[in-house]
């Protein structure tokens, strides 16, 4: 039951984009088409889960063990960047089709603050390894869900009449705010 609550809270109640405001740059930048939003969501799900697993292990077995907790942020940034580069190289060799699908999004994930934020939040919430993986995967699913819904709304907005002063970024920000308010409706669940 505890893992189900972590899942529901991470996906709906404390959505990383709409409630915690992490990952706003790719949320606004990659959300013009549903196809690209699905690709970015899949890439973030994969990288966020793996990065959280690796950073969790580094925190527990290296930084905490040797009293180097003050190096958490810089070591997590380096690990995430190296992990994304390593995954890009491996995907290029092992699965060129998957690399073509995710290759465009992998460099963007290196600078996605959502990945670093979740890695740090897992440590701050004092989760065990399984809870950390469930939280990371759930957060990534919540990010992907919000991104895909937002992209669908933005595609529909392109086909409607929007006043000239509201086209582009202004209507996107208003839509993001309304979507965040809609997700706030889930706050009574957990």
PDB file of C-alpha atoms in Angstrom:
ATOM      1  CA  UNK A   1       0.000   0.000   0.000  1.00  0.00           C
ATOM      2  CA  UNK A   2       2.899   2.341   0.769  1.00  0.00           C
ATOM      3  CA  UNK A   3       4.243   2.036  -2.780  1.00  0.00           C
ATOM      4  CA  UNK A   4       0.823   2.731  -4.271  1.00  0.00           C
ATOM      5  CA  UNK A   5       0.599   5.916  -2.202  1.00  0.00           C
ATOM      6  CA  UNK A   6       4.072   6.972  -3.367  1.00  0.00           C
ATOM      7  CA  UNK A   7       2.985   6.336  -6.958  1.00  0.00           C
ATOM      8  CA  UNK A   8      -0.289   8.285  -6.724  1.00  0.00           C
ATOM      9  CA  UNK A   9       1.336  11.165  -4.869  1.00  0.00           C
ATOM     10  CA  UNK A  10       4.211  11.461  -7.337  1.00  0.00           C
ATOM     11  CA  UNK A  11       2.085  11.219 -10.482  1.00  0.00           C
ATOM     12  CA  UNK A  12      -0.945  13.286  -9.542  1.00  0.00           C
ATOM     13  CA  UNK A  13      -0.694  15.165  -6.241  1.00  0.00           C
ATOM     14  CA  UNK A  14       2.931  16.329  -6.197  1.00  0.00           C
ATOM     15  CA  UNK A  15       3.508  16.328  -9.939  1.00  0.00           C
ATOM     16  CA  UNK A  16       7.094  17.375 -10.479  1.00  0.00           C
ATOM     17  CA  UNK A  17       6.221  19.934 -13.163  1.00  0.00           C
ATOM     18  CA  UNK A  18       2.840  21.235 -12.073  1.00  0.00           C
ATOM     19  CA  UNK A  19       3.294  21.285  -8.291  1.00  0.00           C
ATOM     20  CA  UNK A  20       7.059  21.432  -7.716  1.00  0.00           C
ATOM     21  CA  UNK A  21       7.981  23.441 -10.842  1.00  0.00           C
ATOM     22  CA  UNK A  22      10.931  21.248 -11.817  1.00  0.00           C
ATOM     23  CA  UNK A  23      11.524  20.566 -15.498  1.00  0.00           C
ATOM     24  CA  UNK A  24       9.650  23.623 -16.732  1.00  0.00           C
ATOM     25  CA  UNK A  25      12.078  24.265 -19.625  1.00  0.00           C
ATOM     26  CA  UNK A  26      11.432  20.969 -21.454  1.00  0.00           C
ATOM     27  CA  UNK A  27       7.790  21.156 -20.387  1.00  0.00           C
ATOM     28  CA  UNK A  28       7.327  24.404 -22.295  1.00  0.00           C
ATOM     29  CA  UNK A  29       9.906  23.775 -25.019  1.00  0.00           C
ATOM     30  CA  UNK A  30       9.091  20.228 -26.152  1.00  0.00           C
ATOM     31  CA  UNK A  31       5.331  20.359 -25.774  1.00  0.00           C
ATOM     32  CA  UNK A  32       4.242  21.683 -29.156  1.00  0.00           C
ATOM     33  CA  UNK A  33       3.537  18.237 -30.630  1.00  0.00           C
ATOM     34  CA  UNK A  34       2.274  15.084 -28.943  1.00  0.00           C
ATOM     35  CA  UNK A  35       4.803  12.893 -30.802  1.00  0.00           C
ATOM     36  CA  UNK A  36       7.792  14.805 -29.427  1.00  0.00           C
ATOM     37  CA  UNK A  37       6.185  14.932 -25.985  1.00  0.00           C
ATOM     38  CA  UNK A  38       5.841  11.141 -25.964  1.00  0.00           C
ATOM     39  CA  UNK A  39       9.502  10.762 -26.985  1.00  0.00           C
ATOM     40  CA  UNK A  40      10.679  13.192 -24.333  1.00  0.00           C
ATOM     41  CA  UNK A  41       8.467  11.546 -21.716  1.00  0.00           C
ATOM     42  CA  UNK A  42       9.888   8.114 -22.515  1.00  0.00           C
ATOM     43  CA  UNK A  43      13.457   9.396 -22.434  1.00  0.00           C
ATOM     44  CA  UNK A  44      12.919  11.194 -19.119  1.00  0.00           C
ATOM     45  CA  UNK A  45      11.296   8.100 -17.615  1.00  0.00           C
ATOM     46  CA  UNK A  46      14.260   5.940 -18.561  1.00  0.00           C
ATOM     47  CA  UNK A  47      16.979   8.412 -17.520  1.00  0.00           C
ATOM     48  CA  UNK A  48      15.285   9.582 -14.322  1.00  0.00           C
ATOM     49  CA  UNK A  49      14.815   6.056 -13.012  1.00  0.00           C
ATOM     50  CA  UNK A  50      18.376   4.950 -13.810  1.00  0.00           C
ATOM     51  CA  UNK A  51      19.921   8.218 -12.562  1.00  0.00           C
ATOM     52  CA  UNK A  52      18.037   8.032  -9.276  1.00  0.00           C
ATOM     53  CA  UNK A  53      19.173   4.454  -8.758  1.00  0.00           C
ATOM     54  CA  UNK A  54      22.829   5.323  -9.417  1.00  0.00           C
ATOM     55  CA  UNK A  55      22.831   8.542  -7.373  1.00  0.00           C
ATOM     56  CA  UNK A  56      21.067   6.787  -4.487  1.00  0.00           C
ATOM     57  CA  UNK A  57      23.783   4.131  -4.386  1.00  0.00           C
ATOM     58  CA  UNK A  58      26.535   6.768  -4.599  1.00  0.00           C
ATOM     59  CA  UNK A  59      24.956   8.761  -1.781  1.00  0.00           C
ATOM     60  CA  UNK A  60      24.553   5.774   0.543  1.00  0.00           C
ATOM     61  CA  UNK A  61      27.766   3.878  -0.201  1.00  0.00           C
ATOM     62  CA  UNK A  62      30.242   6.639  -1.045  1.00  0.00           C
ATOM     63  CA  UNK A  63      29.170  10.096   0.145  1.00  0.00           C
ATOM     64  CA  UNK A  64      27.566   9.050   3.442  1.00  0.00           C
ATOM     65  CA  UNK A  65      30.119   6.317   4.129  1.00  0.00           C
ATOM     66  CA  UNK A  66      33.073   8.706   3.845  1.00  0.00           C
ATOM     67  CA  UNK A  67      31.442  11.845   5.243  1.00  0.00           C
ATOM     68  CA  UNK A  68      31.348  13.612   1.870  1.00  0.00           C
ATOM     69  CA  UNK A  69      27.706  14.678   1.949  1.00  0.00           C
ATOM     70  CA  UNK A  70      28.656  18.247   1.056  1.00  0.00           C
ATOM     71  CA  UNK A  71      29.648  17.001  -2.422  1.00  0.00           C
ATOM     72  CA  UNK A  72      26.136  15.718  -3.137  1.00  0.00           C
ATOM     73  CA  UNK A  73      25.022  18.309  -5.694  1.00  0.00           C
ATOM     74  CA  UNK A  74      28.206  18.426  -7.736  1.00  0.00           C
ATOM     75  CA  UNK A  75      28.624  14.644  -7.703  1.00  0.00           C
ATOM     76  CA  UNK A  76      25.003  14.113  -8.716  1.00  0.00           C
ATOM     77  CA  UNK A  77      25.367  16.573 -11.615  1.00  0.00           C
ATOM     78  CA  UNK A  78      28.510  14.816 -12.816  1.00  0.00           C
ATOM     79  CA  UNK A  79      26.938  11.376 -12.463  1.00  0.00           C
ATOM     80  CA  UNK A  80      23.788  12.396 -14.340  1.00  0.00           C
ATOM     81  CA  UNK A  81      25.764  14.013 -17.168  1.00  0.00           C
ATOM     82  CA  UNK A  82      28.082  11.002 -17.443  1.00  0.00           C
ATOM     83  CA  UNK A  83      25.167   8.589 -17.278  1.00  0.00           C
ATOM     84  CA  UNK A  84      23.300  10.361 -20.074  1.00  0.00           C
ATOM     85  CA  UNK A  85      26.442  10.395 -22.243  1.00  0.00           C
ATOM     86  CA  UNK A  86      27.105   6.729 -21.521  1.00  0.00           C
ATOM     87  CA  UNK A  87      23.528   5.788 -22.330  1.00  0.00           C
ATOM     88  CA  UNK A  88      23.741   7.770 -25.567  1.00  0.00           C
ATOM     89  CA  UNK A  89      26.885   5.859 -26.611  1.00  0.00           C
ATOM     90  CA  UNK A  90      25.422   2.475 -25.658  1.00  0.00           C
ATOM     91  CA  UNK A  91      22.125   3.158 -27.440  1.00  0.00           C
ATOM     92  CA  UNK A  92      23.992   4.252 -30.562  1.00  0.00           C
ATOM     93  CA  UNK A  93      25.878   0.930 -30.660  1.00  0.00           C
ATOM     94  CA  UNK A  94      23.224  -1.501 -29.392  1.00  0.00           C
ATOM     95  CA  UNK A  95      19.956  -0.117 -30.740  1.00  0.00           C
ATOM     96  CA  UNK A  96      20.237   2.459 -33.524  1.00  0.00           C
ATOM     97  CA  UNK A  97      16.442   2.609 -33.867  1.00  0.00           C
ATOM     98  CA  UNK A  98      15.976   3.481 -30.185  1.00  0.00           C
ATOM     99  CA  UNK A  99      18.872   5.920 -30.434  1.00  0.00           C
ATOM    100  CA  UNK A 100      17.124   7.647 -33.349  1.00  0.00           C
ATOM    101  CA  UNK A 101      13.922   7.834 -31.320  1.00  0.00           C
ATOM    102  CA  UNK A 102      15.529   9.114 -28.113  1.00  0.00           C
ATOM    103  CA  UNK A 103      18.781  10.567 -29.425  1.00  0.00           C
ATOM    104  CA  UNK A 104      17.388  14.065 -29.858  1.00  0.00           C
ATOM    105  CA  UNK A 105      16.046  14.128 -26.314  1.00  0.00           C
ATOM    106  CA  UNK A 106      18.983  12.616 -24.427  1.00  0.00           C
ATOM    107  CA  UNK A 107      21.174  15.761 -24.485  1.00  0.00           C
ATOM    108  CA  UNK A 108      18.184  17.814 -23.297  1.00  0.00           C
ATOM    109  CA  UNK A 109      17.776  15.535 -20.289  1.00  0.00           C
ATOM    110  CA  UNK A 110      21.309  16.325 -19.099  1.00  0.00           C
ATOM    111  CA  UNK A 111      20.175  19.846 -18.237  1.00  0.00           C
ATOM    112  CA  UNK A 112      16.693  18.885 -17.021  1.00  0.00           C
ATOM    113  CA  UNK A 113      16.546  19.984 -13.390  1.00  0.00           C
ATOM    114  CA  UNK A 114      13.817  17.404 -12.799  1.00  0.00           C
ATOM    115  CA  UNK A 115      16.409  14.603 -12.871  1.00  0.00           C
ATOM    116  CA  UNK A 116      18.675  16.298 -10.330  1.00  0.00           C
ATOM    117  CA  UNK A 117      15.719  17.403  -8.220  1.00  0.00           C
ATOM    118  CA  UNK A 118      14.288  13.904  -7.917  1.00  0.00           C
ATOM    119  CA  UNK A 119      17.707  12.445  -7.073  1.00  0.00           C
ATOM    120  CA  UNK A 120      18.059  14.951  -4.226  1.00  0.00           C
ATOM    121  CA  UNK A 121      14.428  14.585  -3.075  1.00  0.00           C
ATOM    122  CA  UNK A 122      14.858  10.823  -2.715  1.00  0.00           C
ATOM    123  CA  UNK A 123      17.725  11.412  -0.278  1.00  0.00           C
ATOM    124  CA  UNK A 124      15.866  14.168   1.591  1.00  0.00           C
ATOM    125  CA  UNK A 125      12.763  11.989   2.008  1.00  0.00           C
ATOM    126  CA  UNK A 126      15.015   9.210   3.389  1.00  0.00           C
ATOM    127  CA  UNK A 127      13.585   6.552   1.103  1.00  0.00           C
ATOM    128  CA  UNK A 128      15.015   3.054   0.899  1.00  0.00           C
ATOM    129  CA  UNK A 129      16.173   1.724  -2.482  1.00  0.00           C
ATOM    130  CA  UNK A 130      12.820   0.274  -3.580  1.00  0.00           C
ATOM    131  CA  UNK A 131      10.913   3.377  -2.470  1.00  0.00           C
ATOM    132  CA  UNK A 132      13.444   5.531  -4.337  1.00  0.00           C
ATOM    133  CA  UNK A 133      12.965   3.580  -7.567  1.00  0.00           C
ATOM    134  CA  UNK A 134       9.158   3.670  -7.252  1.00  0.00           C
ATOM    135  CA  UNK A 135       9.275   7.413  -6.541  1.00  0.00           C
ATOM    136  CA  UNK A 136      11.620   8.095  -9.476  1.00  0.00           C
ATOM    137  CA  UNK A 137       9.591   6.029 -11.941  1.00  0.00           C
ATOM    138  CA  UNK A 138       6.332   7.553 -10.685  1.00  0.00           C
ATOM    139  CA  UNK A 139       7.700  11.062 -10.916  1.00  0.00           C
ATOM    140  CA  UNK A 140       8.870  10.394 -14.461  1.00  0.00           C
ATOM    141  CA  UNK A 141       5.449   9.020 -15.385  1.00  0.00           C
ATOM    142  CA  UNK A 142       3.851  12.122 -13.880  1.00  0.00           C
ATOM    143  CA  UNK A 143       6.224  14.327 -15.879  1.00  0.00           C
ATOM    144  CA  UNK A 144       5.395  12.418 -19.074  1.00  0.00           C
ATOM    145  CA  UNK A 145       1.654  12.541 -18.360  1.00  0.00           C
ATOM    146  CA  UNK A 146       1.671  16.302 -17.792  1.00  0.00           C
ATOM    147  CA  UNK A 147       3.863  16.842 -20.875  1.00  0.00           C
ATOM    148  CA  UNK A 148       1.641  14.752 -23.153  1.00  0.00           C
ATOM    149  CA  UNK A 149      -1.592  16.337 -21.900  1.00  0.00           C
ATOM    150  CA  UNK A 150      -0.073  19.805 -22.293  1.00  0.00           C
ATOM    151  CA  UNK A 151       1.143  18.981 -25.815  1.00  0.00           C
ATOM    152  CA  UNK A 152      -2.324  17.752 -26.775  1.00  0.00           C
ATOM    153  CA  UNK A 153      -3.897  20.958 -25.511  1.00  0.00           C
ATOM    154  CA  UNK A 154      -1.314  23.053 -27.364  1.00  0.00           C
ATOM    155  CA  UNK A 155      -1.999  21.161 -30.602  1.00  0.00           C
ATOM    156  CA  UNK A 156      -5.705  21.916 -30.177  1.00  0.00           C
ATOM    157  CA  UNK A 157      -4.940  25.583 -29.486  1.00  0.00           C
ATOM    158  CA  UNK A 158      -3.138  25.814 -32.833  1.00  0.00           C
ATOM    159  CA  UNK A 159      -6.424  25.001 -34.574  1.00  0.00           C
ATOM    160  CA  UNK A 160      -8.520  27.521 -32.645  1.00  0.00           C
ATOM    161  CA  UNK A 161      -8.771  31.264 -32.817  1.00  0.00           C
ATOM    162  CA  UNK A 162      -6.603  32.809 -30.127  1.00  0.00           C
ATOM    163  CA  UNK A 163      -6.371  36.616 -29.826  1.00  0.00           C
ATOM    164  CA  UNK A 164      -3.178  38.004 -31.379  1.00  0.00           C
ATOM    165  CA  UNK A 165      -1.729  39.178 -28.065  1.00  0.00           C
ATOM    166  CA  UNK A 166      -2.237  35.755 -26.498  1.00  0.00           C
ATOM    167  CA  UNK A 167      -0.648  33.584 -29.209  1.00  0.00           C
ATOM    168  CA  UNK A 168       2.448  31.563 -28.381  1.00  0.00           C
ATOM    169  CA  UNK A 169       3.942  31.799 -24.918  1.00  0.00           C
ATOM    170  CA  UNK A 170       1.131  33.729 -23.168  1.00  0.00           C
ATOM    171  CA  UNK A 171      -1.566  31.155 -23.958  1.00  0.00           C
ATOM    172  CA  UNK A 172       0.897  28.336 -23.186  1.00  0.00           C
ATOM    173  CA  UNK A 173       1.545  29.757 -19.717  1.00  0.00           C
ATOM    174  CA  UNK A 174      -2.163  30.260 -19.046  1.00  0.00           C
ATOM    175  CA  UNK A 175      -2.813  26.693 -20.187  1.00  0.00           C
ATOM    176  CA  UNK A 176      -0.027  25.379 -17.948  1.00  0.00           C
ATOM    177  CA  UNK A 177      -1.560  27.238 -15.018  1.00  0.00           C
ATOM    178  CA  UNK A 178      -4.991  25.779 -15.707  1.00  0.00           C
ATOM    179  CA  UNK A 179      -3.482  22.307 -16.019  1.00  0.00           C
ATOM    180  CA  UNK A 180      -1.705  22.781 -12.685  1.00  0.00           C
ATOM    181  CA  UNK A 181      -5.013  23.804 -11.109  1.00  0.00           C
ATOM    182  CA  UNK A 182      -6.673  20.716 -12.566  1.00  0.00           C
ATOM    183  CA  UNK A 183      -3.981  18.487 -11.028  1.00  0.00           C
ATOM    184  CA  UNK A 184      -4.530  20.259  -7.679  1.00  0.00           C
ATOM    185  CA  UNK A 185      -7.922  18.546  -7.648  1.00  0.00           C
ATOM    186  CA  UNK A 186      -6.101  15.304  -6.801  1.00  0.00           C
ATOM    187  CA  UNK A 187      -4.617  16.782  -3.605  1.00  0.00           C
ATOM    188  CA  UNK A 188      -7.296  15.257  -1.366  1.00  0.00           C
ATOM    189  CA  UNK A 189      -6.497  11.712  -2.479  1.00  0.00           C
ATOM    190  CA  UNK A 190      -3.270  11.221  -0.528  1.00  0.00           C
TER     191      UNK A 190
END
